Amino acid sequence: MTENALVEYDQVTITNSYTGEAVVSGFSATLHPGEVLGLVGESGSGKSITCRSLLGILPRGFEITGGTARVFGNSAVGLSDQQWQQVRGVRIGAVFQDPGSYLNPSIKIGSQIAEPLRIRRGLNRRDAKTEVLRLFKEVHLPSPEDLFQRYTFELSGGMLQRVLLAGALALNPEVLIADEATTALDVTVQAEILDLFQELQQTRQLALIVVSHDLAVVSQLCDRIIVLRNGEIVDQGSVEDIIHHPRHEYTRLLVDEHEKYGLEKVLSPERSRP
Ligand SMILES: Nc1ncnc2c1ncn2[C@@H]1O[C@H](COP(=O)(O)OP(=O)(O)OP(=O)(O)O)[C@@H](O)[C@H]1O
């Protein structure tokens, strides 16, 4: 175990036991405090399944069948439901695509974000509300008091993602997973949310795992990128390595595909020199 590693996966295989198919194989990655790791690859390449294994929410029938998967020093294979509850949402927060589907449309937004603070941190109603308003400000939501009383249908997609992010940060996780968190948003809002991730990562010294099919998104945020294809790592390295020295043909395709739009904002003049 590397000293200080929050997550340490070594040659991990995840299998769909119904079909016998390995959906992720030989996956190795280590995440230290404050590091930003990107997982990129096309649909079905195993990005989400890998993240779900970190949260203890693999789909039914899916299991880790090979390698060593350690989360905060413990084997992810042997953790009980109770132990996962001390990890998921507590030490590892997560936000996904389609934030609205993770919130209850018939309960006011503020109460939903306050709930984990009351249950997990034991705050009373007033203190939980104060903390939610602070979190809303931290994610730059306008008029937090007003927002506290609103319902999901009254908010835009970008605002909902900020609300979900506030919820994911409520218990001060050390790791945040952003799984296609900006995919459904329009370009301007996507840029704002990416800036927010960057800001939060720095102010909170979060370790961040950014999952996207979009190389521009991971390039903007990440120190290191892993390229997945059909459940296997085909390339990995720094943003510069991946963009300028892609080793695998598939990475080259990803770079070519994105060259015309998106990547220029993460390429410094030095980086974008032919
Ligand atoms: N709930 C599930 N039941 C059955 N198979 C699944 C399930 N979730 C994922 N898979 C399969 O596992 C493999 C990896 O999928 P995964 O969702 O991790 O890919 P991904 O790279 O995140 O793509 P996407 O962005 O489309 O979710 C795929 O073959 C997919 O069909």
CSV table of C-alpha atoms and ligand atoms in Angstrom, one decimal:
chain,number,residue,atom,x,y,z
A,1,MET,CA,0.0,0.0,0.0
A,2,THR,CA,1.5,3.3,-1.1
A,3,GLU,CA,1.7,5.6,1.9
A,4,ASN,CA,-1.1,8.1,2.0
A,5,ALA,CA,-3.1,6.7,-0.9
A,6,LEU,CA,-6.8,7.3,-0.7
A,7,VAL,CA,-7.5,4.8,-3.5
A,8,GLU,CA,-5.2,2.1,-4.7
A,9,TYR,CA,-6.3,-0.2,-7.5
A,10,ASP,CA,-3.8,-2.8,-8.8
A,11,GLN,CA,-4.7,-5.0,-11.8
A,12,VAL,CA,-8.4,-4.9,-10.8
A,13,THR,CA,-10.9,-7.0,-12.8
A,14,ILE,CA,-14.7,-6.4,-12.5
A,15,THR,CA,-16.9,-9.2,-13.9
A,16,ASN,CA,-20.5,-9.4,-14.8
A,17,SER,CA,-21.2,-12.8,-13.2
A,18,TYR,CA,-24.4,-13.3,-15.2
A,19,THR,CA,-22.5,-13.3,-18.5
A,20,GLY,CA,-19.0,-14.1,-17.2
A,21,GLU,CA,-17.7,-11.1,-19.1
A,22,ALA,CA,-15.0,-9.0,-17.6
A,23,VAL,CA,-16.2,-5.4,-18.0
A,24,VAL,CA,-13.0,-3.9,-16.5
A,25,SER,CA,-9.7,-5.8,-16.6
A,26,GLY,CA,-6.3,-5.0,-15.3
A,27,PHE,CA,-7.2,-1.6,-14.0
A,28,SER,CA,-4.5,0.0,-11.9
A,29,ALA,CA,-4.6,3.6,-10.5
A,30,THR,CA,-3.6,5.3,-7.3
A,31,LEU,CA,-5.1,8.5,-6.0
A,32,HIS,CA,-3.5,10.7,-3.4
A,33,PRO,CA,-4.9,13.7,-1.5
A,34,GLY,CA,-5.4,16.6,-3.8
A,35,GLU,CA,-4.8,14.7,-7.0
A,36,VAL,CA,-7.0,15.1,-10.0
A,37,LEU,CA,-7.4,12.0,-12.1
A,38,GLY,CA,-9.4,11.8,-15.4
A,39,LEU,CA,-11.0,8.7,-16.9
A,40,VAL,CA,-11.8,9.1,-20.5
A,41,GLY,CA,-13.2,6.7,-23.1
A,42,GLU,CA,-16.2,6.0,-25.2
A,43,SER,CA,-19.6,4.8,-24.0
A,44,GLY,CA,-19.3,1.3,-22.5
A,45,SER,CA,-15.6,1.5,-21.8
A,46,GLY,CA,-16.0,0.8,-18.1
A,47,LYS,CA,-15.6,4.3,-16.6
A,48,SER,CA,-18.8,4.3,-14.6
A,49,ILE,CA,-18.4,0.7,-13.4
A,50,THR,CA,-14.9,1.5,-12.1
A,51,CYS,CA,-16.4,4.5,-10.2
A,52,ARG,CA,-19.3,2.5,-8.9
A,53,SER,CA,-16.8,0.0,-7.5
A,54,LEU,CA,-15.2,2.8,-5.5
A,55,LEU,CA,-18.6,3.7,-4.0
A,56,GLY,CA,-19.7,0.2,-3.3
A,57,ILE,CA,-22.6,0.4,-5.7
A,58,LEU,CA,-21.8,-2.0,-8.5
A,59,PRO,CA,-24.9,-3.2,-10.3
A,60,ARG,CA,-26.3,-6.5,-9.2
A,61,GLY,CA,-24.2,-9.5,-10.3
A,62,PHE,CA,-21.1,-7.3,-10.9
A,63,GLU,CA,-18.1,-8.0,-8.6
A,64,ILE,CA,-14.4,-7.4,-8.3
A,65,THR,CA,-12.9,-10.8,-9.3
A,66,GLY,CA,-9.3,-10.0,-9.6
A,67,GLY,CA,-6.4,-7.8,-8.4
A,68,THR,CA,-6.4,-5.6,-5.3
A,69,ALA,CA,-8.8,-2.8,-4.8
A,70,ARG,CA,-8.1,-0.7,-1.7
A,71,VAL,CA,-10.2,2.3,-0.6
A,72,PHE,CA,-8.8,4.3,2.3
A,73,GLY,CA,-6.6,1.3,3.1
A,74,ASN,CA,-9.4,-1.3,3.2
A,75,SER,CA,-10.1,-3.9,0.6
A,76,ALA,CA,-13.1,-2.8,-1.4
A,77,VAL,CA,-14.0,-6.5,-1.7
A,78,GLY,CA,-14.6,-7.3,1.9
A,79,LEU,CA,-16.4,-4.1,3.0
A,80,SER,CA,-19.9,-4.7,4.6
A,81,ASP,CA,-22.9,-2.5,3.7
A,82,GLN,CA,-22.3,-0.7,7.0
A,83,GLN,CA,-18.7,0.0,6.2
A,84,TRP,CA,-19.6,1.3,2.8
A,85,GLN,CA,-22.0,3.7,4.5
A,86,GLN,CA,-19.0,5.2,6.2
A,87,VAL,CA,-17.4,5.7,2.8
A,88,ARG,CA,-20.1,6.6,0.3
A,89,GLY,CA,-21.2,10.2,0.6
A,90,VAL,CA,-19.0,10.6,3.6
A,91,ARG,CA,-15.4,10.1,2.5
A,92,ILE,CA,-16.2,9.9,-1.2
A,93,GLY,CA,-18.8,12.2,-2.7
A,94,ALA,CA,-20.2,11.9,-6.2
A,95,VAL,CA,-22.1,13.8,-8.8
A,96,PHE,CA,-23.5,12.4,-12.0
A,97,GLN,CA,-25.2,13.4,-15.2
A,98,ASP,CA,-28.8,14.4,-14.9
A,99,PRO,CA,-28.7,15.8,-11.4
A,100,GLY,CA,-32.5,16.2,-11.2
A,101,SER,CA,-33.0,12.5,-11.0
A,102,TYR,CA,-31.0,12.3,-7.7
A,103,LEU,CA,-33.4,14.8,-6.0
A,104,ASN,CA,-36.9,14.3,-4.9
A,105,PRO,CA,-39.3,16.6,-6.9
A,106,SER,CA,-41.8,16.9,-4.1
A,107,ILE,CA,-39.5,17.9,-1.3
A,108,LYS,CA,-38.0,21.4,-1.0
A,109,ILE,CA,-34.4,21.4,-2.1
A,110,GLY,CA,-33.0,22.8,1.1
A,111,SER,CA,-34.5,20.0,3.3
A,112,GLN,CA,-33.0,17.4,1.0
A,113,ILE,CA,-29.5,18.8,1.3
A,114,ALA,CA,-30.0,19.3,5.0
A,115,GLU,CA,-31.0,15.7,5.6
A,116,PRO,CA,-27.5,14.1,5.6
A,117,LEU,CA,-26.3,16.9,7.9
A,118,ARG,CA,-29.0,16.1,10.4
A,119,ILE,CA,-28.7,12.3,10.2
A,120,ARG,CA,-24.9,11.9,9.7
A,121,ARG,CA,-23.6,14.9,11.5
A,122,GLY,CA,-26.3,15.2,14.1
A,123,LEU,CA,-27.0,18.9,13.4
A,124,ASN,CA,-30.3,20.3,14.6
A,125,ARG,CA,-32.7,21.8,12.0
A,126,ARG,CA,-31.4,25.4,12.4
A,127,ASP,CA,-27.7,24.5,12.3
A,128,ALA,CA,-28.3,22.2,9.3
A,129,LYS,CA,-30.0,25.1,7.5
A,130,THR,CA,-27.2,27.4,8.2
A,131,GLU,CA,-24.7,24.9,6.9
A,132,VAL,CA,-26.8,24.3,3.7
A,133,LEU,CA,-26.9,28.1,3.1
A,134,ARG,CA,-23.1,28.1,3.5
A,135,LEU,CA,-22.7,25.2,1.1
A,136,PHE,CA,-25.0,27.0,-1.5
A,137,LYS,CA,-22.8,30.0,-1.3
A,138,GLU,CA,-19.7,27.9,-1.7
A,139,VAL,CA,-21.0,26.5,-5.0
A,140,HIS,CA,-22.0,30.1,-6.0
A,141,LEU,CA,-25.8,29.6,-6.0
A,142,PRO,CA,-27.6,32.9,-6.0
A,143,SER,CA,-30.1,33.8,-3.3
A,144,PRO,CA,-29.5,30.7,-1.0
A,145,GLU,CA,-32.3,31.6,1.4
A,146,ASP,CA,-34.8,31.7,-1.5
A,147,LEU,CA,-33.4,28.6,-3.1
A,148,PHE,CA,-33.7,26.6,0.1
A,149,GLN,CA,-37.5,26.8,-0.2
A,150,ARG,CA,-37.7,25.9,-3.9
A,151,TYR,CA,-38.4,22.6,-5.7
A,152,THR,CA,-36.3,21.0,-8.4
A,153,PHE,CA,-38.7,21.9,-11.3
A,154,GLU,CA,-38.0,25.6,-10.6
A,155,LEU,CA,-34.2,25.2,-11.3
A,156,SER,CA,-32.1,25.0,-14.4
A,157,GLY,CA,-29.8,22.0,-15.1
A,158,GLY,CA,-26.7,24.0,-14.1
A,159,MET,CA,-28.3,25.1,-10.8
A,160,LEU,CA,-29.4,21.6,-10.0
A,161,GLN,CA,-25.8,20.3,-10.6
A,162,ARG,CA,-24.6,23.0,-8.1
A,163,VAL,CA,-27.2,21.9,-5.6
A,164,LEU,CA,-26.1,18.3,-6.0
A,165,LEU,CA,-22.5,19.3,-5.6
A,166,ALA,CA,-23.4,21.2,-2.4
A,167,GLY,CA,-25.0,17.9,-1.2
A,168,ALA,CA,-22.0,15.9,-2.2
A,169,LEU,CA,-19.7,18.2,-0.3
A,170,ALA,CA,-21.9,18.4,2.8
A,171,LEU,CA,-19.9,15.8,4.8
A,172,ASN,CA,-16.5,17.1,3.7
A,173,PRO,CA,-15.4,14.2,1.6
A,174,GLU,CA,-11.7,13.7,0.7
A,175,VAL,CA,-12.5,12.4,-2.7
A,176,LEU,CA,-15.1,13.7,-5.2
A,177,ILE,CA,-16.2,11.7,-8.3
A,178,ALA,CA,-17.7,13.7,-11.2
A,179,ASP,CA,-19.1,11.2,-13.6
A,180,GLU,CA,-20.2,12.9,-16.8
A,181,ALA,CA,-21.3,15.7,-14.5
A,182,THR,CA,-21.3,18.4,-17.2
A,183,THR,CA,-22.3,16.2,-20.2
A,184,ALA,CA,-26.0,17.3,-20.3
A,185,LEU,CA,-25.3,21.0,-19.8
A,186,ASP,CA,-24.9,23.5,-22.6
A,187,VAL,CA,-21.4,24.7,-23.3
A,188,THR,CA,-21.5,28.0,-21.3
A,189,VAL,CA,-22.9,26.3,-18.2
A,190,GLN,CA,-20.5,23.4,-18.7
A,191,ALA,CA,-17.6,25.8,-18.6
A,192,GLU,CA,-18.9,27.5,-15.4
A,193,ILE,CA,-19.3,24.1,-13.6
A,194,LEU,CA,-15.8,23.0,-14.7
A,195,ASP,CA,-14.4,26.2,-13.2
A,196,LEU,CA,-16.4,25.5,-10.0
A,197,PHE,CA,-14.8,22.0,-9.8
A,198,GLN,CA,-11.4,23.5,-10.2
A,199,GLU,CA,-12.1,26.1,-7.5
A,200,LEU,CA,-13.5,23.6,-5.1
A,201,GLN,CA,-10.6,21.2,-5.7
A,202,GLN,CA,-8.2,23.9,-4.8
A,203,THR,CA,-9.9,25.5,-1.9
A,204,ARG,CA,-10.8,22.1,-0.3
A,205,GLN,CA,-7.7,20.2,-1.5
A,206,LEU,CA,-10.0,17.6,-2.8
A,207,ALA,CA,-8.9,14.5,-4.7
A,208,LEU,CA,-11.0,14.5,-7.8
A,209,ILE,CA,-11.9,11.8,-10.3
A,210,VAL,CA,-13.3,13.3,-13.4
A,211,VAL,CA,-15.1,10.8,-15.8
A,212,SER,CA,-16.0,11.9,-19.3
A,213,HIS,CA,-16.2,10.7,-22.8
A,214,ASP,CA,-14.9,14.3,-23.6
A,215,LEU,CA,-11.2,14.7,-23.7
A,216,ALA,CA,-11.5,18.5,-23.4
A,217,VAL,CA,-13.4,18.2,-20.1
A,218,VAL,CA,-10.8,15.9,-18.5
A,219,SER,CA,-7.9,17.9,-20.0
A,220,GLN,CA,-9.1,21.1,-18.4
A,221,LEU,CA,-9.2,19.7,-14.9
A,222,CYS,CA,-6.8,16.8,-14.6
A,223,ASP,CA,-3.2,16.2,-13.6
A,224,ARG,CA,-3.3,12.7,-15.0
A,225,ILE,CA,-5.5,11.0,-17.6
A,226,ILE,CA,-6.3,7.3,-18.0
A,227,VAL,CA,-7.8,6.3,-21.4
A,228,LEU,CA,-10.1,3.3,-21.2
A,229,ARG,CA,-11.3,1.2,-24.1
A,230,ASN,CA,-13.4,-2.0,-23.7
A,231,GLY,CA,-12.6,-2.1,-20.0
A,232,GLU,CA,-8.9,-1.9,-20.4
A,233,ILE,CA,-6.4,0.9,-20.0
A,234,VAL,CA,-4.9,1.7,-23.4
A,235,ASP,CA,-3.1,4.9,-22.5
A,236,GLN,CA,-2.2,7.1,-19.5
A,237,GLY,CA,-0.1,10.0,-18.6
A,238,SER,CA,-0.1,13.7,-18.0
A,239,VAL,CA,-2.4,16.0,-20.0
A,240,GLU,CA,0.6,16.9,-22.2
A,241,ASP,CA,1.5,13.3,-22.7
A,242,ILE,CA,-2.0,12.3,-23.8
A,243,ILE,CA,-2.5,15.2,-26.1
A,244,HIS,CA,0.9,15.5,-27.6
A,245,HIS,CA,2.4,12.0,-27.3
A,246,PRO,CA,-0.6,9.6,-27.4
A,247,ARG,CA,0.8,6.1,-27.6
A,248,HIS,CA,-2.3,4.3,-28.6
A,249,GLU,CA,-4.2,4.7,-31.8
A,250,TYR,CA,-7.4,5.1,-30.0
A,251,THR,CA,-6.0,8.1,-28.0
A,252,ARG,CA,-4.9,9.6,-31.2
A,253,LEU,CA,-8.4,9.3,-32.5
A,254,LEU,CA,-9.8,11.0,-29.4
A,255,VAL,CA,-7.3,13.8,-29.8
A,256,ASP,CA,-8.1,14.3,-33.5
A,257,GLU,CA,-11.8,14.2,-32.8
A,258,HIS,CA,-11.5,17.0,-30.3
A,259,GLU,CA,-8.8,19.1,-32.0
A,260,LYS,CA,-11.3,21.2,-33.9
A,261,TYR,CA,-13.3,22.2,-30.9
A,262,GLY,CA,-12.8,22.4,-27.2
A,263,LEU,CA,-9.1,21.4,-26.7
A,264,GLU,CA,-7.7,24.8,-27.5
A,265,LYS,CA,-8.8,26.3,-24.3
A,266,VAL,CA,-6.6,23.8,-22.3
A,267,LEU,CA,-3.7,24.1,-24.7
A,268,SER,CA,-1.2,26.7,-23.7
A,269,PRO,CA,0.8,28.2,-26.7
A,270,GLU,CA,3.6,25.9,-25.6
A,271,ARG,CA,1.2,22.9,-25.6
A,272,SER,CA,-0.5,23.7,-28.9
A,273,ARG,CA,2.7,24.1,-30.8
A,274,PRO,CA,2.7,21.6,-33.6
B,1,LIG,N1,-26.4,-2.0,-14.8
B,1,LIG,C1,-25.8,-2.7,-15.8
B,1,LIG,N2,-26.2,-3.9,-16.2
B,1,LIG,C2,-25.6,-4.6,-17.1
B,1,LIG,N3,-24.5,-4.2,-17.7
B,1,LIG,C3,-24.0,-3.0,-17.4
B,1,LIG,C4,-24.6,-2.2,-16.4
B,1,LIG,N4,-23.9,-1.1,-16.3
B,1,LIG,C5,-22.8,-1.2,-17.2
B,1,LIG,N5,-22.9,-2.3,-17.9
B,1,LIG,C6,-21.9,-2.8,-18.9
B,1,LIG,O1,-20.6,-2.7,-18.3
B,1,LIG,C7,-19.8,-2.2,-19.3
B,1,LIG,C8,-19.1,-0.9,-18.9
B,1,LIG,O2,-20.1,0.1,-18.8
B,1,LIG,P1,-19.9,1.5,-18.1
B,1,LIG,O3,-21.2,2.1,-17.8
B,1,LIG,O4,-18.9,1.4,-17.0
B,1,LIG,O5,-19.2,2.3,-19.3
B,1,LIG,P2,-18.9,3.8,-19.4
B,1,LIG,O6,-17.6,3.9,-20.0
B,1,LIG,O7,-19.2,4.5,-18.1
B,1,LIG,O8,-20.0,4.3,-20.5
B,1,LIG,P3,-21.3,5.3,-20.3
B,1,LIG,O9,-20.7,6.6,-20.3
B,1,LIG,O10,-22.1,5.0,-21.5
B,1,LIG,O11,-21.9,4.8,-19.0
B,1,LIG,C9,-20.6,-2.0,-20.6
B,1,LIG,O12,-20.4,-3.2,-21.4
B,1,LIG,C10,-22.0,-1.9,-20.1
B,1,LIG,O13,-22.9,-2.4,-21.1
